Amino acid sequence: LLVFSALSPELARQQMIAVQKTAKRKESTLNGLFVAYSSGQLLGATLVNVFPGATAGMWQPQIQSNDPTTVCAKLLRHVDDFLSKHDIRLVQCLLETNTGLPARLLQNGGYSHLADLLYLASSKADFPQSSSESGLSFKPYNARDRQKLQDLLLRTYEETKDCPALDGIRQADDILDGYEATGLSGTDFWFLITGKMGDMGCLLMADHPEDDQCELVYVGLIPSARGCGWGLKATSYAQWLTQQAGRQRLILAVDAENDPAIRMYAESGFSSLDRRSVFLKIF
């Protein structure tokens, strides 16, 4: 399929299988498939996935035309109409780089470069064998804690170095809905971080059993709790939880400009998997 033509043949095949499996469970999955034709010739295509929390993800539009600007513009107008009908607040698209024709085509369609993301992973060899005393307590999330978690989440976003341009775009409830839909574990791997300063932050993880890995979806501390090594302790706890779940690795994404977090993850044994540029459009 043209949508996945930017991937390696093996990754494209895997993605096609994943989409087909999802479509069998949820027929509306392919409602976000958009193609451009002229005289029976395929000129372009993209696939949009709608997620909980008023967000969506769009695969990089693939255009095979002598007039890519016009074809992509028409394709993106149909995508906009589709997203508006689904009350989407924002849509993101990942590119290999923030320059070149693909980036210009998105920018012509109203997308802005948000940040570059580094995708990192740590393996079993880096996991601690025990949950050592860290001066922190990790309280398992309960649905009764929803409002507390929302308030705490917003406090952790204050003065953040991780995609700061996102601050204030979505409500905390929508953000948590999106986090909850990540992986297959729901809120089972969510924790409130407490310590001598009281509520200090949150640790939100997701399980991906089909890939034999867990994901560190979000770890955040309130401003007064930063710079004390607590983030490193929370990351170590996430690695230990991954070990307890029997998964082979822990993955995460971090803003490439967030130097303190990158140094912390390197100290925890994380290494780079990939890098992508995030383009965003807000409705």
Tab-separated table of C-alpha atoms in Angstrom:
chain	number	residue	atom	x	y	z
A	1	LEU	CA	0.000	0.000	0.000
A	2	LEU	CA	1.276	3.446	-0.945
A	3	VAL	CA	0.639	4.760	2.600
A	4	PHE	CA	3.536	2.706	3.999
A	5	SER	CA	5.913	3.066	1.044
A	6	ALA	CA	8.374	5.155	3.088
A	7	LEU	CA	9.009	2.168	5.370
A	8	SER	CA	11.325	-0.724	4.675
A	9	PRO	CA	9.584	-3.640	2.927
A	10	GLU	CA	9.508	-5.669	6.156
A	11	LEU	CA	8.152	-2.815	8.297
A	12	ALA	CA	5.580	-1.983	5.613
A	13	ARG	CA	4.434	-5.611	5.611
A	14	GLN	CA	4.152	-5.640	9.400
A	15	GLN	CA	2.182	-2.414	9.372
A	16	MET	CA	-0.186	-3.733	6.725
A	17	ILE	CA	-0.841	-6.840	8.813
A	18	ALA	CA	-1.460	-4.686	11.902
A	19	VAL	CA	-3.957	-2.474	10.045
A	20	GLN	CA	-5.772	-5.493	8.626
A	21	LYS	CA	-6.065	-7.063	12.089
A	22	THR	CA	-7.366	-3.825	13.550
A	23	ALA	CA	-9.851	-3.405	10.701
A	24	LYS	CA	-11.276	-6.865	11.391
A	25	ARG	CA	-11.987	-5.841	14.984
A	26	LYS	CA	-13.082	-2.321	14.170
A	27	GLU	CA	-14.355	-1.694	10.638
A	28	SER	CA	-14.183	2.092	11.071
A	29	THR	CA	-10.347	1.850	11.092
A	30	LEU	CA	-10.284	2.231	7.316
A	31	ASN	CA	-12.604	5.254	7.409
A	32	GLY	CA	-9.439	7.297	7.807
A	33	LEU	CA	-7.868	6.003	4.585
A	34	PHE	CA	-7.682	8.750	1.967
A	35	VAL	CA	-6.515	8.333	-1.616
A	36	ALA	CA	-6.162	10.707	-4.554
A	37	TYR	CA	-6.902	9.473	-8.075
A	38	SER	CA	-6.875	11.045	-11.517
A	39	SER	CA	-8.023	9.159	-14.619
A	40	GLY	CA	-7.733	5.895	-12.715
A	41	GLN	CA	-4.160	6.624	-11.646
A	42	LEU	CA	-3.259	6.598	-7.943
A	43	LEU	CA	-1.586	9.918	-7.101
A	44	GLY	CA	-1.446	9.956	-3.320
A	45	ALA	CA	-2.599	8.384	-0.074
A	46	THR	CA	-2.544	8.744	3.686
A	47	LEU	CA	-4.099	6.991	6.676
A	48	VAL	CA	-5.518	8.783	9.719
A	49	ASN	CA	-6.053	7.072	13.070
A	50	VAL	CA	-8.470	8.675	15.542
A	51	PHE	CA	-7.507	8.222	19.191
A	52	PRO	CA	-9.250	8.820	22.514
A	53	GLY	CA	-8.635	12.248	23.982
A	54	ALA	CA	-9.646	14.264	20.880
A	55	THR	CA	-6.400	13.482	19.052
A	56	ALA	CA	-5.426	11.778	15.815
A	57	GLY	CA	-2.301	10.551	14.096
A	58	MET	CA	-1.720	10.820	10.368
A	59	TRP	CA	0.765	8.807	8.365
A	60	GLN	CA	3.028	10.897	6.170
A	61	PRO	CA	1.099	11.609	2.948
A	62	GLN	CA	2.731	9.738	0.083
A	63	ILE	CA	2.468	11.557	-3.222
A	64	GLN	CA	3.453	10.242	-6.654
A	65	SER	CA	2.595	13.113	-8.968
A	66	ASN	CA	4.280	15.809	-11.020
A	67	ASP	CA	2.280	18.310	-8.975
A	68	PRO	CA	2.708	17.116	-5.371
A	69	THR	CA	1.682	20.473	-3.879
A	70	THR	CA	-1.790	20.433	-5.435
A	71	VAL	CA	-2.422	16.727	-4.808
A	72	CYS	CA	-1.341	16.895	-1.172
A	73	ALA	CA	-3.369	20.059	-0.539
A	74	LYS	CA	-6.548	18.382	-1.780
A	75	LEU	CA	-5.799	15.249	0.235
A	76	LEU	CA	-5.257	17.253	3.425
A	77	ARG	CA	-8.483	19.213	2.942
A	78	HIS	CA	-10.408	15.935	2.992
A	79	VAL	CA	-8.460	14.885	6.095
A	80	ASP	CA	-9.416	18.172	7.787
A	81	ASP	CA	-13.102	17.598	7.029
A	82	PHE	CA	-12.876	14.079	8.445
A	83	LEU	CA	-11.154	15.233	11.638
A	84	SER	CA	-13.587	18.091	12.162
A	85	LYS	CA	-16.515	15.673	12.037
A	86	HIS	CA	-14.828	13.628	14.774
A	87	ASP	CA	-14.275	16.696	17.001
A	88	ILE	CA	-10.523	16.222	16.920
A	89	ARG	CA	-8.533	18.846	18.818
A	90	LEU	CA	-5.141	18.112	17.292
A	91	VAL	CA	-3.535	15.802	14.759
A	92	GLN	CA	0.133	14.900	14.509
A	93	CYS	CA	2.299	13.482	11.753
A	94	LEU	CA	5.814	12.074	12.109
A	95	LEU	CA	8.462	12.707	9.448
A	96	GLU	CA	12.085	11.644	9.179
A	97	THR	CA	13.204	15.280	9.191
A	98	ASN	CA	11.737	18.761	9.566
A	99	THR	CA	13.052	19.899	6.196
A	100	GLY	CA	12.455	18.882	2.578
A	101	LEU	CA	9.351	18.415	0.452
A	102	PRO	CA	7.287	16.303	2.913
A	103	ALA	CA	7.723	18.974	5.584
A	104	ARG	CA	6.807	21.782	3.178
A	105	LEU	CA	3.681	19.945	2.039
A	106	LEU	CA	2.505	19.615	5.643
A	107	GLN	CA	3.305	23.237	6.410
A	108	ASN	CA	1.287	24.305	3.357
A	109	GLY	CA	-1.602	22.373	4.919
A	110	GLY	CA	-1.413	24.268	8.206
A	111	TYR	CA	0.906	21.949	10.144
A	112	SER	CA	3.717	23.297	12.333
A	113	HIS	CA	6.930	21.625	13.422
A	114	LEU	CA	6.425	20.898	17.130
A	115	ALA	CA	9.606	19.097	18.115
A	116	ASP	CA	12.023	16.340	17.247
A	117	LEU	CA	11.553	13.168	19.277
A	118	LEU	CA	14.198	10.651	20.274
A	119	TYR	CA	12.941	7.098	20.713
A	120	LEU	CA	14.937	5.290	23.388
A	121	ALA	CA	14.985	1.783	24.844
A	122	SER	CA	16.559	-0.076	27.741
A	123	SER	CA	16.858	-3.847	27.817
A	124	LYS	CA	16.708	-6.501	30.516
A	125	ALA	CA	20.417	-6.128	31.197
A	126	ASP	CA	19.762	-2.566	32.413
A	127	PHE	CA	16.865	-3.417	34.728
A	128	PRO	CA	17.387	-3.330	38.516
A	129	GLN	CA	16.809	-6.651	40.204
A	130	SER	CA	14.971	-5.111	43.142
A	131	SER	CA	12.834	-2.128	44.043
A	132	SER	CA	15.358	-0.440	46.324
A	133	GLU	CA	14.544	2.289	48.806
A	134	SER	CA	14.476	5.555	46.916
A	135	GLY	CA	12.764	7.975	49.271
A	136	LEU	CA	9.742	7.868	46.972
A	137	SER	CA	6.468	6.016	47.211
A	138	PHE	CA	4.583	4.846	44.132
A	139	LYS	CA	0.885	4.682	44.888
A	140	PRO	CA	-1.114	2.623	42.356
A	141	TYR	CA	-3.688	4.757	40.589
A	142	ASN	CA	-7.344	4.336	41.479
A	143	ALA	CA	-10.270	5.791	39.552
A	144	ARG	CA	-11.091	7.830	42.659
A	145	ASP	CA	-7.760	9.624	42.123
A	146	ARG	CA	-8.780	10.979	38.706
A	147	GLN	CA	-9.124	14.622	39.722
A	148	LYS	CA	-5.976	14.487	41.840
A	149	LEU	CA	-4.037	13.013	38.926
A	150	GLN	CA	-5.377	15.644	36.535
A	151	ASP	CA	-4.281	18.446	38.850
A	152	LEU	CA	-0.903	16.817	39.443
A	153	LEU	CA	-0.366	16.232	35.737
A	154	LEU	CA	-0.877	19.921	34.969
A	155	ARG	CA	1.578	20.870	37.704
A	156	THR	CA	4.219	18.598	36.163
A	157	TYR	CA	3.771	20.424	32.854
A	158	GLU	CA	4.850	23.731	34.422
A	159	GLU	CA	8.241	24.844	33.044
A	160	THR	CA	8.591	21.502	31.266
A	161	LYS	CA	11.353	21.002	28.711
A	162	ASP	CA	9.479	18.178	26.979
A	163	CYS	CA	7.451	19.581	24.063
A	164	PRO	CA	6.574	22.821	25.928
A	165	ALA	CA	4.589	24.065	22.902
A	166	LEU	CA	1.888	21.525	23.774
A	167	ASP	CA	1.172	23.148	27.127
A	168	GLY	CA	-2.417	24.404	27.355
A	169	ILE	CA	-3.620	22.925	24.059
A	170	ARG	CA	-5.654	20.081	25.595
A	171	GLN	CA	-7.543	19.511	28.807
A	172	ALA	CA	-5.984	17.172	31.371
A	173	ASP	CA	-8.923	14.777	31.048
A	174	ASP	CA	-8.333	14.396	27.291
A	175	ILE	CA	-4.622	13.860	27.856
A	176	LEU	CA	-5.279	11.057	30.336
A	177	ASP	CA	-7.802	9.475	27.973
A	178	GLY	CA	-5.065	9.335	25.347
A	179	TYR	CA	-2.538	7.870	27.770
A	180	GLU	CA	-5.041	5.253	28.931
A	181	ALA	CA	-5.592	4.051	25.357
A	182	THR	CA	-1.861	3.392	24.890
A	183	GLY	CA	-1.024	-0.302	24.936
A	184	LEU	CA	-3.298	-2.946	26.435
A	185	SER	CA	-2.958	-2.263	30.154
A	186	GLY	CA	-5.243	0.745	30.616
A	187	THR	CA	-4.362	2.314	33.981
A	188	ASP	CA	-2.876	-0.843	35.552
A	189	PHE	CA	0.649	0.605	35.357
A	190	TRP	CA	-0.180	4.124	36.574
A	191	PHE	CA	1.235	5.516	39.814
A	192	LEU	CA	1.159	8.701	41.859
A	193	ILE	CA	4.636	9.608	43.092
A	194	THR	CA	4.766	10.821	46.688
A	195	GLY	CA	7.604	11.695	49.032
A	196	LYS	CA	8.689	14.118	51.704
A	197	MET	CA	7.138	16.968	49.712
A	198	GLY	CA	3.785	15.193	49.461
A	199	ASP	CA	2.452	14.573	45.951
A	200	MET	CA	5.481	15.036	43.713
A	201	GLY	CA	4.550	13.644	40.317
A	202	CYS	CA	3.219	10.713	38.352
A	203	LEU	CA	4.507	7.653	36.522
A	204	LEU	CA	2.329	6.374	33.685
A	205	MET	CA	3.285	3.213	31.817
A	206	ALA	CA	1.690	0.928	29.232
A	207	ASP	CA	2.105	-2.742	28.441
A	208	HIS	CA	2.637	-3.939	24.851
A	209	PRO	CA	2.632	-7.733	25.234
A	210	GLU	CA	2.565	-8.329	21.464
A	211	ASP	CA	5.956	-6.602	21.248
A	212	ASP	CA	7.256	-8.023	24.538
A	213	GLN	CA	7.854	-4.533	25.896
A	214	CYS	CA	6.516	-1.869	28.230
A	215	GLU	CA	6.366	1.830	27.442
A	216	LEU	CA	7.171	4.712	29.726
A	217	VAL	CA	4.306	6.859	28.472
A	218	TYR	CA	4.899	9.751	30.869
A	219	VAL	CA	6.919	10.492	33.969
A	220	GLY	CA	6.724	13.977	35.408
A	221	LEU	CA	7.644	15.832	38.579
A	222	ILE	CA	6.364	19.134	39.896
A	223	PRO	CA	8.939	21.971	39.551
A	224	SER	CA	9.932	21.953	43.250
A	225	ALA	CA	10.812	18.237	43.043
A	226	ARG	CA	13.183	18.530	40.096
A	227	GLY	CA	16.946	18.521	40.184
A	228	CYS	CA	17.134	16.151	43.173
A	229	GLY	CA	17.574	12.844	41.345
A	230	TRP	CA	13.955	11.786	41.828
A	231	GLY	CA	13.421	11.414	38.078
A	232	LEU	CA	16.233	8.856	37.950
A	233	LYS	CA	14.623	6.952	40.831
A	234	ALA	CA	11.238	6.971	39.093
A	235	THR	CA	12.815	5.710	35.863
A	236	SER	CA	14.554	2.915	37.765
A	237	TYR	CA	11.205	1.938	39.251
A	238	ALA	CA	9.689	1.825	35.753
A	239	GLN	CA	12.487	-0.506	34.665
A	240	TRP	CA	11.882	-2.722	37.681
A	241	LEU	CA	8.161	-2.874	36.869
A	242	THR	CA	9.043	-3.916	33.325
A	243	GLN	CA	11.223	-6.662	34.778
A	244	GLN	CA	8.348	-7.791	37.027
A	245	ALA	CA	6.005	-7.885	34.016
A	246	GLY	CA	8.435	-10.218	32.257
A	247	ARG	CA	8.984	-7.879	29.311
A	248	GLN	CA	12.260	-7.699	27.434
A	249	ARG	CA	12.604	-3.938	27.154
A	250	LEU	CA	11.241	-0.538	28.161
A	251	ILE	CA	10.741	2.124	25.493
A	252	LEU	CA	9.994	5.857	25.588
A	253	ALA	CA	10.043	9.046	23.530
A	254	VAL	CA	11.667	12.288	24.659
A	255	ASP	CA	12.032	15.763	23.183
A	256	ALA	CA	15.467	16.013	21.545
A	257	GLU	CA	15.882	19.450	23.194
A	258	ASN	CA	15.293	18.089	26.699
A	259	ASP	CA	18.946	17.654	27.646
A	260	PRO	CA	18.407	16.939	31.383
A	261	ALA	CA	15.988	14.092	30.611
A	262	ILE	CA	18.241	12.669	27.887
A	263	ARG	CA	21.216	12.611	30.294
A	264	MET	CA	19.048	10.943	32.929
A	265	TYR	CA	17.877	8.233	30.538
A	266	ALA	CA	21.445	7.624	29.350
A	267	GLU	CA	22.477	7.136	32.985
A	268	SER	CA	19.655	4.591	33.300
A	269	GLY	CA	21.022	2.580	30.376
A	270	PHE	CA	18.732	3.764	27.586
A	271	SER	CA	20.051	3.870	24.032
A	272	SER	CA	18.689	5.455	20.873
A	273	LEU	CA	16.331	3.589	18.554
A	274	ASP	CA	15.146	6.306	16.183
A	275	ARG	CA	14.501	10.017	15.700
A	276	ARG	CA	11.414	11.641	14.187
A	277	SER	CA	10.136	15.175	13.589
A	278	VAL	CA	6.641	15.868	14.898
A	279	PHE	CA	4.317	18.107	12.898
A	280	LEU	CA	1.118	19.261	14.529
A	281	LYS	CA	-2.117	20.878	13.445
A	282	ILE	CA	-4.508	22.286	16.014
A	283	PHE	CA	-8.227	22.586	15.310
